[in-house]
CSV table of C-alpha atoms in Angstrom, one decimal:
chain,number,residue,atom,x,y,z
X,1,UNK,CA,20.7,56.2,23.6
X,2,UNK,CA,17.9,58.9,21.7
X,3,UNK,CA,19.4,59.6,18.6
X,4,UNK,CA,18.6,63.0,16.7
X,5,UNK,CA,18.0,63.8,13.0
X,6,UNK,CA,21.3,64.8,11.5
X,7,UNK,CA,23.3,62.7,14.5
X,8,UNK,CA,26.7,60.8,13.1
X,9,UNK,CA,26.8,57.6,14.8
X,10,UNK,CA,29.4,54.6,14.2
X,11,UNK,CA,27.5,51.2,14.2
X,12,UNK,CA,28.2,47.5,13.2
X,13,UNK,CA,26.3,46.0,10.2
X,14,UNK,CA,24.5,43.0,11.1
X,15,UNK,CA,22.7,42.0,7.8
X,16,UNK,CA,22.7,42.3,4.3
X,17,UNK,CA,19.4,42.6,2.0
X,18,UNK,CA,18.6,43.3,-1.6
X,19,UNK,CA,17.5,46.7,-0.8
X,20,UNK,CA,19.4,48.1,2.2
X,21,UNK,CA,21.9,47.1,5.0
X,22,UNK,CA,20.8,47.0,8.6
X,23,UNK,CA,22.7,48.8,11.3
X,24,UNK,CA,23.0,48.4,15.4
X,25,UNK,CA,23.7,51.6,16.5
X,26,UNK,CA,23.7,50.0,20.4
X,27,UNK,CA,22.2,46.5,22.3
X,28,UNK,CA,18.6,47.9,21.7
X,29,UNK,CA,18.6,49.9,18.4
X,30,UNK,CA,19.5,49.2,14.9
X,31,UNK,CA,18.6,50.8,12.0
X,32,UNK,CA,18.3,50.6,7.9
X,33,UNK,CA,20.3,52.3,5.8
X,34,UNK,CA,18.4,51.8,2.2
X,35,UNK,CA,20.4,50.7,-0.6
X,36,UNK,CA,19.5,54.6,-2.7
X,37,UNK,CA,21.5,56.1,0.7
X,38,UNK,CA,24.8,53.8,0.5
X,39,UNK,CA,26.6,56.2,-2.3
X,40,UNK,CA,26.1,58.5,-4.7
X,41,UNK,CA,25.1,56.7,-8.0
X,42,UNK,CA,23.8,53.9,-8.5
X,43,UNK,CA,24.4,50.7,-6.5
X,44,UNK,CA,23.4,47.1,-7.5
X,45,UNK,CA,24.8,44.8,-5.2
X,46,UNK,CA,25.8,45.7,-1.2
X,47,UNK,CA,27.1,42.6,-0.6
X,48,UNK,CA,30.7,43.7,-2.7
X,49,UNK,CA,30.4,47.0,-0.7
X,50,UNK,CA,29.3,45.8,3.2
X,51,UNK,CA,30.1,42.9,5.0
X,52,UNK,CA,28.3,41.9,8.1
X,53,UNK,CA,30.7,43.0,11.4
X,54,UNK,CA,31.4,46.0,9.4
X,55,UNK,CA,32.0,49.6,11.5
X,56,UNK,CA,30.3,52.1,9.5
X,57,UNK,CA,29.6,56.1,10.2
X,58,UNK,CA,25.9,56.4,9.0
X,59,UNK,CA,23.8,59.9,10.0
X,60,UNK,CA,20.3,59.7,11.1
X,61,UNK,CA,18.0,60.8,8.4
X,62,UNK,CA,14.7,59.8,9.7
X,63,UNK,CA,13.0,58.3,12.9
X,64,UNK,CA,9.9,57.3,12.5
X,65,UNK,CA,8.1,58.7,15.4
X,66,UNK,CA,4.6,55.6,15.3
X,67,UNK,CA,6.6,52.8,14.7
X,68,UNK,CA,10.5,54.4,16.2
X,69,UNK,CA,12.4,52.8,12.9
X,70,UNK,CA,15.1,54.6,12.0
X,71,UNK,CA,16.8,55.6,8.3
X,72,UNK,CA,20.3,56.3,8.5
X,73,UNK,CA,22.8,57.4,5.4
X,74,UNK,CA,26.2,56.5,4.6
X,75,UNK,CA,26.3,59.0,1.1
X,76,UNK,CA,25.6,62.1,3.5
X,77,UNK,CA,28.4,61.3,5.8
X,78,UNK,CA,31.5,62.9,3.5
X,79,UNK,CA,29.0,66.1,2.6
X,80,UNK,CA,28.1,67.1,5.7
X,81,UNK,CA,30.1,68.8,8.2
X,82,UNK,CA,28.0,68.0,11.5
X,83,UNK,CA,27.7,69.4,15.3
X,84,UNK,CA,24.8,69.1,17.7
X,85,UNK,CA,23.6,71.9,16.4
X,86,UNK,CA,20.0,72.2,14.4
X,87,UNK,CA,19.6,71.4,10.8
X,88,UNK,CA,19.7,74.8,9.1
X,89,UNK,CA,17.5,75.5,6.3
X,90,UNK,CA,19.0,77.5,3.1
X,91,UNK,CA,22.6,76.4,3.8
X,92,UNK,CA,24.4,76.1,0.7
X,93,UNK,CA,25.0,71.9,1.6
X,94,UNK,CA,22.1,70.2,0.2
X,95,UNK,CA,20.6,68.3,3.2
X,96,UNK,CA,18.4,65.0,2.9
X,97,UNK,CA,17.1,65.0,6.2
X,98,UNK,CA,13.2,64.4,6.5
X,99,UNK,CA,10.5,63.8,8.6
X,100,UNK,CA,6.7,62.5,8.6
X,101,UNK,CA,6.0,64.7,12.0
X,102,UNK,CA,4.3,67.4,9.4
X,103,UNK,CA,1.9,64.7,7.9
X,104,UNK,CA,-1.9,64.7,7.8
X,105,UNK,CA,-2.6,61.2,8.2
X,106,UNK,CA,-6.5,59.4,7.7
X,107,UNK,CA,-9.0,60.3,5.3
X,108,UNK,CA,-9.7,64.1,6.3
X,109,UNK,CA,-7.1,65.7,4.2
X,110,UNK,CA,-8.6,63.9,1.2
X,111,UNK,CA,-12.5,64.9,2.8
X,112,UNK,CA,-11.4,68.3,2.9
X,113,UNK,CA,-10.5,69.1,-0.6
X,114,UNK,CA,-12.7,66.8,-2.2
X,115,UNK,CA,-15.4,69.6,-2.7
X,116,UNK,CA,-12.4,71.5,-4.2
X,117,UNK,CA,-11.9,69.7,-6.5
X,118,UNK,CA,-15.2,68.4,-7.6
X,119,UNK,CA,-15.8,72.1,-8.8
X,120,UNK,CA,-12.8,71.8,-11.2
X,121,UNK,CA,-13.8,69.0,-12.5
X,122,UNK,CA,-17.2,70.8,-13.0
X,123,UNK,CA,-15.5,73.4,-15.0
X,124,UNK,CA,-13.7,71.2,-17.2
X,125,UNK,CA,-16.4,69.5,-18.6
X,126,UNK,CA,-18.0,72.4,-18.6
């Protein structure tokens, strides 16, 4: 099944680890939901919270498009009212939704502004 960014899907947690929980969203797929995404505040220990064979609603926060892992969210499930509709930007909700699509990746970001900023580092010792 393609998921979207901002989908609600039900899955089954299949494993436990210090820093997240892991998630089959179908037979192929499974994603992670990090341990700073189960609930609001802070959480020290998943293993009182989740227990493997677990149903969970989680919402796709992130898919990776290189490597096709996918972040998914358990605290955005009760804020979020969602439809197959597109994320909406200035909407009153706070949404946590991200993506790397809009990265430069490789050294010619850095190439570019290094004469930048080789002239304000003139002008502070200057």
């Amino acid at each position: 099944m393609p998921y979207k960014i901002g989908q609600l899907v039900t899955g089954t947690v299949t494993g436990i680890q210090p820093y997240g929980g892991f998630i089959k969203l179908d037979e192929q797929t499974q994603g992670l939901v990090h341990i700073s995404e189960f609930k609001s505040g802070i959480v020290k220990d998943l293993n009182g919270e989740l227990k493997v064979g677990d149903q969970v609603q989680v919402i796709v926060l992130d898919i990776d498009q290189y490597t096709g892992k996918i972040s998914l969210s358990l605290r955005q499930v009760g804020i979020m009212p969602l439809k197959d509709t597109p994320i909406i930007k200035n909407n009153s909700v706070k949404r946590h939704f991200w993506t790397n699509y809009h990265l430069d990746y490789g050294f010619e970001p850095i190439a570019l502004a290094l004469p930048g900023w080789i002239e304000e580092a003139k002008k502070r010792i200057s």
